[in-house]
Amino acid sequence: MTSTNETGLKRTLTLWQVVFLGMAWNTPMIYFSVYGVAVEGASGYLTPAYTLAVLAVLLTGASYAVMAKKIPISGSAYTFAKKAIHPNVGFLVGWVLLLNYLFAPIIAAITFGIFLGAQFPAVPTFAWVALLVGALAFIAIMGIRSSANVSRVIVLSQLVFLVAFMTILVVQITQGTGAGTLLSTTPFLSPELTIPMAFAGASVVVFSFLGFDTMTTLSEETIDSKKTIPRAIFIMIGIVGTTHVGISYFGHLAYPAFTFANPDSAAMELMMVVGGSALSAVFITVLIAAIFAQGLASVTAASRLLFVMGRDEILPKQIFAKLHPTRKTPVNNIIIISVLSFGALFIPLDTAMLFVNFGALTTFLFVNLSVINLYLKEKTSYNSSFAYQFANLYTPLCGAGFMMLLIFMIDPSAIMVGLAWTFAGVVYLLYMTNMFSKPLPQISRKKTARVN
């Protein structure tokens, strides 16, 4: 029997449903849909870039796990910073997080248009974007369980393809393709590779590991969320990290000199080299399904974040906290996100990825800082065990340092846009608080309706 918590959010999601929703947003096939952009951003050194990204998200994932246990409330980094640091800081973190969440559906629409446009060039890109946006909006309005069920099937198909692809690479390597050996340090080390280059690459490919943040937006819809959310975070990072590092490693060994003509379609060129037209046909089918799942999870997570901010009256309550009368889903938020997704017709893929990364890395930094601040606030923290200090102080300190390094490596133009967006949030915050002379508005959680 499912329970309903004090805010009315119905707890229906199990561990693996949360994992699949997170991985749907993260989409394991994102490795291929952004392959060309990632190779260019990492200067060709994908394996060290992905390895550093995995380390960074493991540290920050540990901080998310701590916060999910201590503050099992939907809203992700917005809620964590609001509760652990200060409501004003929480608002700004949520504002920056919106940059991540609102651009994620746009990226899904961009890649959907790119790959289907390549297969059916006679069909205009607008038609593919409109098809995706409409389908995502319909399923998202139907409810969270519909999203979870669709996500499970698509994520499993992606994992099967990734394992099969790695198997093909391993077979080719053992037959003498490329390096001809399965054990080598070459994918990780090179005389031309510098530490700044490795971190710059990690700042780009970290986009492939952002799904664990969306899991915490589902805390109030998850059964036993204090245990389930942390477990789901590490399961997802483990699966995606292993596949991405593995594919980049074996891919480098098998085809160390591979180059492509067009970054947007680089993955298609790779498929033709590795497996010809047969592998390419399977690839495009799985990839399109993966993009669909990623878009669905993005719309679901973004609509929940907007709902929480509307529920707190930080965004207009009449718009963002309004629910469908029967489905109990935030329809207005879904429609707003869907309209914004048409930005895919005008925004390049690499630009959209940079904006998402700025929003994600900045909020990851503040999640780490939230854990540290809670630790310092606790009266018993200085007498706690080393294990507790390690999880609540040393790990988030390392995570925060890692995030700052990655932020500094982001393209300056993306940083400028991110700072401009943050400045707009500061202006809005000054308006809401009357120049900090009054607190942010809050809504009584007891009056909140239920979201499915």
PDB file of N, CA and C in Angstrom, residues 159-227:
ATOM      1  N   LEU A 159      21.179  -0.255 -22.517  1.00  0.00           N
ATOM      2  CA  LEU A 159      22.247  -1.003 -21.860  1.00  0.00           C
ATOM      3  C   LEU A 159      22.636  -2.238 -22.666  1.00  0.00           C
ATOM      4  N   VAL A 160      21.642  -2.909 -23.240  1.00  0.00           N
ATOM      5  CA  VAL A 160      21.931  -4.067 -24.089  1.00  0.00           C
ATOM      6  C   VAL A 160      22.788  -3.644 -25.279  1.00  0.00           C
ATOM      7  N   PHE A 161      22.435  -2.527 -25.903  1.00  0.00           N
ATOM      8  CA  PHE A 161      23.213  -2.052 -27.055  1.00  0.00           C
ATOM      9  C   PHE A 161      24.634  -1.689 -26.647  1.00  0.00           C
ATOM     10  N   LEU A 162      24.801  -0.981 -25.520  1.00  0.00           N
ATOM     11  CA  LEU A 162      26.133  -0.566 -25.089  1.00  0.00           C
ATOM     12  C   LEU A 162      27.025  -1.765 -24.799  1.00  0.00           C
ATOM     13  N   VAL A 163      26.474  -2.777 -24.140  1.00  0.00           N
ATOM     14  CA  VAL A 163      27.246  -3.991 -23.854  1.00  0.00           C
ATOM     15  C   VAL A 163      27.621  -4.690 -25.161  1.00  0.00           C
ATOM     16  N   ALA A 164      26.669  -4.761 -26.091  1.00  0.00           N
ATOM     17  CA  ALA A 164      26.942  -5.393 -27.390  1.00  0.00           C
ATOM     18  C   ALA A 164      28.015  -4.618 -28.154  1.00  0.00           C
ATOM     19  N   PHE A 165      27.967  -3.299 -28.101  1.00  0.00           N
ATOM     20  CA  PHE A 165      28.951  -2.472 -28.801  1.00  0.00           C
ATOM     21  C   PHE A 165      30.347  -2.686 -28.221  1.00  0.00           C
ATOM     22  N   MET A 166      30.434  -2.702 -26.885  1.00  0.00           N
ATOM     23  CA  MET A 166      31.735  -2.959 -26.265  1.00  0.00           C
ATOM     24  C   MET A 166      32.247  -4.348 -26.618  1.00  0.00           C
ATOM     25  N   THR A 167      31.351  -5.312 -26.689  1.00  0.00           N
ATOM     26  CA  THR A 167      31.749  -6.676 -27.057  1.00  0.00           C
ATOM     27  C   THR A 167      32.333  -6.717 -28.469  1.00  0.00           C
ATOM     28  N   ILE A 168      31.703  -6.000 -29.396  1.00  0.00           N
ATOM     29  CA  ILE A 168      32.222  -5.926 -30.770  1.00  0.00           C
ATOM     30  C   ILE A 168      33.618  -5.324 -30.774  1.00  0.00           C
ATOM     31  N   LEU A 169      33.810  -4.251 -30.008  1.00  0.00           N
ATOM     32  CA  LEU A 169      35.127  -3.616 -29.946  1.00  0.00           C
ATOM     33  C   LEU A 169      36.176  -4.569 -29.382  1.00  0.00           C
ATOM     34  N   VAL A 170      35.814  -5.290 -28.319  1.00  0.00           N
ATOM     35  CA  VAL A 170      36.756  -6.239 -27.705  1.00  0.00           C
ATOM     36  C   VAL A 170      37.143  -7.324 -28.700  1.00  0.00           C
ATOM     37  N   VAL A 171      36.165  -7.865 -29.419  1.00  0.00           N
ATOM     38  CA  VAL A 171      36.439  -8.903 -30.420  1.00  0.00           C
ATOM     39  C   VAL A 171      37.367  -8.363 -31.506  1.00  0.00           C
ATOM     40  N   GLN A 172      37.090  -7.153 -31.980  1.00  0.00           N
ATOM     41  CA  GLN A 172      37.920  -6.566 -33.022  1.00  0.00           C
ATOM     42  C   GLN A 172      39.349  -6.325 -32.540  1.00  0.00           C
ATOM     43  N   ILE A 173      39.485  -5.902 -31.278  1.00  0.00           N
ATOM     44  CA  ILE A 173      40.826  -5.663 -30.729  1.00  0.00           C
ATOM     45  C   ILE A 173      41.603  -6.968 -30.649  1.00  0.00           C
ATOM     46  N   THR A 174      40.958  -8.022 -30.161  1.00  0.00           N
ATOM     47  CA  THR A 174      41.637  -9.314 -30.022  1.00  0.00           C
ATOM     48  C   THR A 174      41.992  -9.918 -31.380  1.00  0.00           C
ATOM     49  N   GLN A 175      41.290  -9.490 -32.416  1.00  0.00           N
ATOM     50  CA  GLN A 175      41.589  -9.977 -33.768  1.00  0.00           C
ATOM     51  C   GLN A 175      42.645  -9.125 -34.470  1.00  0.00           C
ATOM     52  N   GLY A 176      43.174  -8.153 -33.747  1.00  0.00           N
ATOM     53  CA  GLY A 176      44.280  -7.375 -34.299  1.00  0.00           C
ATOM     54  C   GLY A 176      43.943  -5.971 -34.731  1.00  0.00           C
ATOM     55  N   THR A 177      42.702  -5.512 -34.518  1.00  0.00           N
ATOM     56  CA  THR A 177      42.331  -4.148 -34.886  1.00  0.00           C
ATOM     57  C   THR A 177      42.969  -3.157 -33.919  1.00  0.00           C
ATOM     58  N   GLY A 178      43.485  -2.075 -34.424  1.00  0.00           N
ATOM     59  CA  GLY A 178      44.021  -1.033 -33.566  1.00  0.00           C
ATOM     60  C   GLY A 178      45.223  -1.498 -32.773  1.00  0.00           C
ATOM     61  N   ALA A 179      45.147  -1.351 -31.434  1.00  0.00           N
ATOM     62  CA  ALA A 179      46.270  -1.672 -30.555  1.00  0.00           C
ATOM     63  C   ALA A 179      46.551  -3.164 -30.513  1.00  0.00           C
ATOM     64  N   GLY A 180      45.523  -3.979 -30.735  1.00  0.00           N
ATOM     65  CA  GLY A 180      45.720  -5.419 -30.717  1.00  0.00           C
ATOM     66  C   GLY A 180      45.861  -6.007 -29.343  1.00  0.00           C
ATOM     67  N   THR A 181      45.672  -5.215 -28.313  1.00  0.00           N
ATOM     68  CA  THR A 181      45.752  -5.688 -26.931  1.00  0.00           C
ATOM     69  C   THR A 181      44.656  -5.019 -26.110  1.00  0.00           C
ATOM     70  N   LEU A 182      44.139  -5.751 -25.128  1.00  0.00           N
ATOM     71  CA  LEU A 182      43.049  -5.224 -24.303  1.00  0.00           C
ATOM     72  C   LEU A 182      43.559  -4.435 -23.109  1.00  0.00           C
ATOM     73  N   LEU A 183      44.834  -4.575 -22.778  1.00  0.00           N
ATOM     74  CA  LEU A 183      45.410  -3.881 -21.625  1.00  0.00           C
ATOM     75  C   LEU A 183      46.444  -2.865 -22.090  1.00  0.00           C
ATOM     76  N   SER A 184      46.150  -1.596 -21.853  1.00  0.00           N
ATOM     77  CA  SER A 184      47.060  -0.535 -22.280  1.00  0.00           C
ATOM     78  C   SER A 184      46.762   0.737 -21.499  1.00  0.00           C
ATOM     79  N   THR A 185      47.793   1.517 -21.267  1.00  0.00           N
ATOM     80  CA  THR A 185      47.612   2.821 -20.610  1.00  0.00           C
ATOM     81  C   THR A 185      47.434   3.944 -21.631  1.00  0.00           C
ATOM     82  N   THR A 186      47.538   3.608 -22.912  1.00  0.00           N
ATOM     83  CA  THR A 186      47.478   4.622 -23.969  1.00  0.00           C
ATOM     84  C   THR A 186      46.202   5.464 -23.938  1.00  0.00           C
ATOM     85  N   PRO A 187      45.004   4.865 -23.736  1.00  0.00           N
ATOM     86  CA  PRO A 187      43.806   5.708 -23.709  1.00  0.00           C
ATOM     87  C   PRO A 187      43.790   6.726 -22.568  1.00  0.00           C
ATOM     88  N   PHE A 188      44.546   6.455 -21.502  1.00  0.00           N
ATOM     89  CA  PHE A 188      44.555   7.345 -20.344  1.00  0.00           C
ATOM     90  C   PHE A 188      45.689   8.366 -20.401  1.00  0.00           C
ATOM     91  N   LEU A 189      46.815   7.983 -20.988  1.00  0.00           N
ATOM     92  CA  LEU A 189      48.009   8.814 -20.945  1.00  0.00           C
ATOM     93  C   LEU A 189      48.522   9.095 -22.347  1.00  0.00           C
ATOM     94  N   SER A 190      49.047  10.298 -22.524  1.00  0.00           N
ATOM     95  CA  SER A 190      49.643  10.682 -23.796  1.00  0.00           C
ATOM     96  C   SER A 190      50.604  11.836 -23.533  1.00  0.00           C
ATOM     97  N   PRO A 191      51.731  11.893 -24.240  1.00  0.00           N
ATOM     98  CA  PRO A 191      52.673  13.000 -24.039  1.00  0.00           C
ATOM     99  C   PRO A 191      52.050  14.367 -24.300  1.00  0.00           C
ATOM    100  N   GLU A 192      51.028  14.404 -25.174  1.00  0.00           N
ATOM    101  CA  GLU A 192      50.389  15.684 -25.515  1.00  0.00           C
ATOM    102  C   GLU A 192      49.298  16.083 -24.524  1.00  0.00           C
ATOM    103  N   LEU A 193      48.852  15.139 -23.697  1.00  0.00           N
ATOM    104  CA  LEU A 193      47.744  15.413 -22.775  1.00  0.00           C
ATOM    105  C   LEU A 193      48.245  16.176 -21.554  1.00  0.00           C
ATOM    106  N   THR A 194      47.614  17.324 -21.277  1.00  0.00           N
ATOM    107  CA  THR A 194      47.951  18.114 -20.094  1.00  0.00           C
ATOM    108  C   THR A 194      46.799  18.048 -19.089  1.00  0.00           C
ATOM    109  N   ILE A 195      47.077  18.397 -17.856  1.00  0.00           N
ATOM    110  CA  ILE A 195      46.035  18.386 -16.824  1.00  0.00           C
ATOM    111  C   ILE A 195      44.903  19.350 -17.170  1.00  0.00           C
ATOM    112  N   PRO A 196      45.200  20.590 -17.606  1.00  0.00           N
ATOM    113  CA  PRO A 196      44.096  21.481 -18.011  1.00  0.00           C
ATOM    114  C   PRO A 196      43.242  20.896 -19.132  1.00  0.00           C
ATOM    115  N   MET A 197      43.866  20.212 -20.096  1.00  0.00           N
ATOM    116  CA  MET A 197      43.107  19.590 -21.182  1.00  0.00           C
ATOM    117  C   MET A 197      42.179  18.510 -20.641  1.00  0.00           C
ATOM    118  N   ALA A 198      42.672  17.729 -19.685  1.00  0.00           N
ATOM    119  CA  ALA A 198      41.854  16.661 -19.114  1.00  0.00           C
ATOM    120  C   ALA A 198      40.657  17.231 -18.362  1.00  0.00           C
ATOM    121  N   PHE A 199      40.884  18.279 -17.585  1.00  0.00           N
ATOM    122  CA  PHE A 199      39.781  18.888 -16.841  1.00  0.00           C
ATOM    123  C   PHE A 199      38.814  19.612 -17.774  1.00  0.00           C
ATOM    124  N   ALA A 200      39.328  20.211 -18.832  1.00  0.00           N
ATOM    125  CA  ALA A 200      38.438  20.850 -19.814  1.00  0.00           C
ATOM    126  C   ALA A 200      37.539  19.810 -20.458  1.00  0.00           C
ATOM    127  N   GLY A 201      38.100  18.658 -20.764  1.00  0.00           N
ATOM    128  CA  GLY A 201      37.284  17.578 -21.320  1.00  0.00           C
ATOM    129  C   GLY A 201      36.244  17.090 -20.330  1.00  0.00           C
ATOM    130  N   ALA A 202      36.651  16.959 -19.071  1.00  0.00           N
ATOM    131  CA  ALA A 202      35.713  16.509 -18.039  1.00  0.00           C
ATOM    132  C   ALA A 202      34.563  17.496 -17.874  1.00  0.00           C
ATOM    133  N   SER A 203      34.854  18.797 -18.017  1.00  0.00           N
ATOM    134  CA  SER A 203      33.795  19.809 -17.866  1.00  0.00           C
ATOM    135  C   SER A 203      32.750  19.705 -18.964  1.00  0.00           C
ATOM    136  N   VAL A 204      33.111  19.080 -20.100  1.00  0.00           N
ATOM    137  CA  VAL A 204      32.161  18.875 -21.198  1.00  0.00           C
ATOM    138  C   VAL A 204      31.397  17.569 -21.013  1.00  0.00           C
ATOM    139  N   VAL A 205      32.129  16.473 -20.770  1.00  0.00           N
ATOM    140  CA  VAL A 205      31.477  15.159 -20.716  1.00  0.00           C
ATOM    141  C   VAL A 205      30.728  14.924 -19.421  1.00  0.00           C
ATOM    142  N   VAL A 206      30.897  15.801 -18.420  1.00  0.00           N
ATOM    143  CA  VAL A 206      30.154  15.630 -17.171  1.00  0.00           C
ATOM    144  C   VAL A 206      28.654  15.695 -17.421  1.00  0.00           C
ATOM    145  N   PHE A 207      28.274  16.270 -18.567  1.00  0.00           N
ATOM    146  CA  PHE A 207      26.863  16.289 -18.959  1.00  0.00           C
ATOM    147  C   PHE A 207      26.270  14.885 -18.994  1.00  0.00           C
ATOM    148  N   SER A 208      27.112  13.892 -19.231  1.00  0.00           N
ATOM    149  CA  SER A 208      26.647  12.510 -19.347  1.00  0.00           C
ATOM    150  C   SER A 208      26.334  11.868 -18.008  1.00  0.00           C
ATOM    151  N   PHE A 209      26.502  12.600 -16.894  1.00  0.00           N
ATOM    152  CA  PHE A 209      26.335  11.997 -15.573  1.00  0.00           C
ATOM    153  C   PHE A 209      25.409  12.810 -14.668  1.00  0.00           C
ATOM    154  N   LEU A 210      24.479  13.523 -15.246  1.00  0.00           N
ATOM    155  CA  LEU A 210      23.687  14.450 -14.443  1.00  0.00           C
ATOM    156  C   LEU A 210      22.366  13.876 -13.951  1.00  0.00           C
ATOM    157  N   GLY A 211      22.061  12.635 -14.271  1.00  0.00           N
ATOM    158  CA  GLY A 211      20.756  12.090 -13.927  1.00  0.00           C
ATOM    159  C   GLY A 211      20.506  11.931 -12.445  1.00  0.00           C
ATOM    160  N   PHE A 212      21.594  11.803 -11.636  1.00  0.00           N
ATOM    161  CA  PHE A 212      21.356  11.588 -10.201  1.00  0.00           C
ATOM    162  C   PHE A 212      20.737  12.809  -9.542  1.00  0.00           C
ATOM    163  N   ASP A 213      20.931  13.996 -10.132  1.00  0.00           N
ATOM    164  CA  ASP A 213      20.298  15.189  -9.577  1.00  0.00           C
ATOM    165  C   ASP A 213      18.781  15.105  -9.708  1.00  0.00           C
ATOM    166  N   THR A 214      18.311  14.592 -10.833  1.00  0.00           N
ATOM    167  CA  THR A 214      16.870  14.510 -11.045  1.00  0.00           C
ATOM    168  C   THR A 214      16.216  13.519 -10.090  1.00  0.00           C
ATOM    169  N   MET A 215      16.981  12.529  -9.639  1.00  0.00           N
ATOM    170  CA  MET A 215      16.413  11.555  -8.700  1.00  0.00           C
ATOM    171  C   MET A 215      15.920  12.233  -7.423  1.00  0.00           C
ATOM    172  N   THR A 216      16.654  13.252  -6.969  1.00  0.00           N
ATOM    173  CA  THR A 216      16.275  13.908  -5.724  1.00  0.00           C
ATOM    174  C   THR A 216      15.048  14.801  -5.885  1.00  0.00           C
ATOM    175  N   THR A 217      14.641  15.089  -7.129  1.00  0.00           N
ATOM    176  CA  THR A 217      13.384  15.812  -7.325  1.00  0.00           C
ATOM    177  C   THR A 217      12.194  14.891  -7.102  1.00  0.00           C
ATOM    178  N   LEU A 218      12.458  13.577  -6.999  1.00  0.00           N
ATOM    179  CA  LEU A 218      11.396  12.588  -6.841  1.00  0.00           C
ATOM    180  C   LEU A 218      11.294  12.063  -5.404  1.00  0.00           C
ATOM    181  N   SER A 219      11.991  12.699  -4.459  1.00  0.00           N
ATOM    182  CA  SER A 219      12.052  12.188  -3.086  1.00  0.00           C
ATOM    183  C   SER A 219      10.677  11.978  -2.473  1.00  0.00           C
ATOM    184  N   GLU A 220       9.766  12.907  -2.718  1.00  0.00           N
ATOM    185  CA  GLU A 220       8.450  12.817  -2.090  1.00  0.00           C
ATOM    186  C   GLU A 220       7.509  11.858  -2.816  1.00  0.00           C
ATOM    187  N   GLU A 221       7.982  11.283  -3.931  1.00  0.00           N
ATOM    188  CA  GLU A 221       7.190  10.301  -4.662  1.00  0.00           C
ATOM    189  C   GLU A 221       7.837   8.921  -4.625  1.00  0.00           C
ATOM    190  N   THR A 222       8.866   8.782  -3.753  1.00  0.00           N
ATOM    191  CA  THR A 222       9.633   7.545  -3.672  1.00  0.00           C
ATOM    192  C   THR A 222       9.392   6.843  -2.342  1.00  0.00           C
ATOM    193  N   ILE A 223       9.184   5.539  -2.392  1.00  0.00           N
ATOM    194  CA  ILE A 223       8.987   4.739  -1.188  1.00  0.00           C
ATOM    195  C   ILE A 223      10.299   4.670  -0.410  1.00  0.00           C
ATOM    196  N   ASP A 224      10.248   4.980   0.889  1.00  0.00           N
ATOM    197  CA  ASP A 224      11.424   4.951   1.762  1.00  0.00           C
ATOM    198  C   ASP A 224      12.574   5.709   1.113  1.00  0.00           C
ATOM    199  N   SER A 225      12.326   6.970   0.800  1.00  0.00           N
ATOM    200  CA  SER A 225      13.283   7.754   0.012  1.00  0.00           C
ATOM    201  C   SER A 225      14.630   7.932   0.695  1.00  0.00           C
ATOM    202  N   LYS A 226      14.675   7.931   2.032  1.00  0.00           N
ATOM    203  CA  LYS A 226      15.952   8.122   2.727  1.00  0.00           C
ATOM    204  C   LYS A 226      16.951   7.021   2.391  1.00  0.00           C
ATOM    205  N   LYS A 227      16.462   5.825   2.110  1.00  0.00           N
ATOM    206  CA  LYS A 227      17.334   4.724   1.710  1.00  0.00           C
ATOM    207  C   LYS A 227      17.369   4.553   0.195  1.00  0.00           C
TER     208      LYS A 227
END
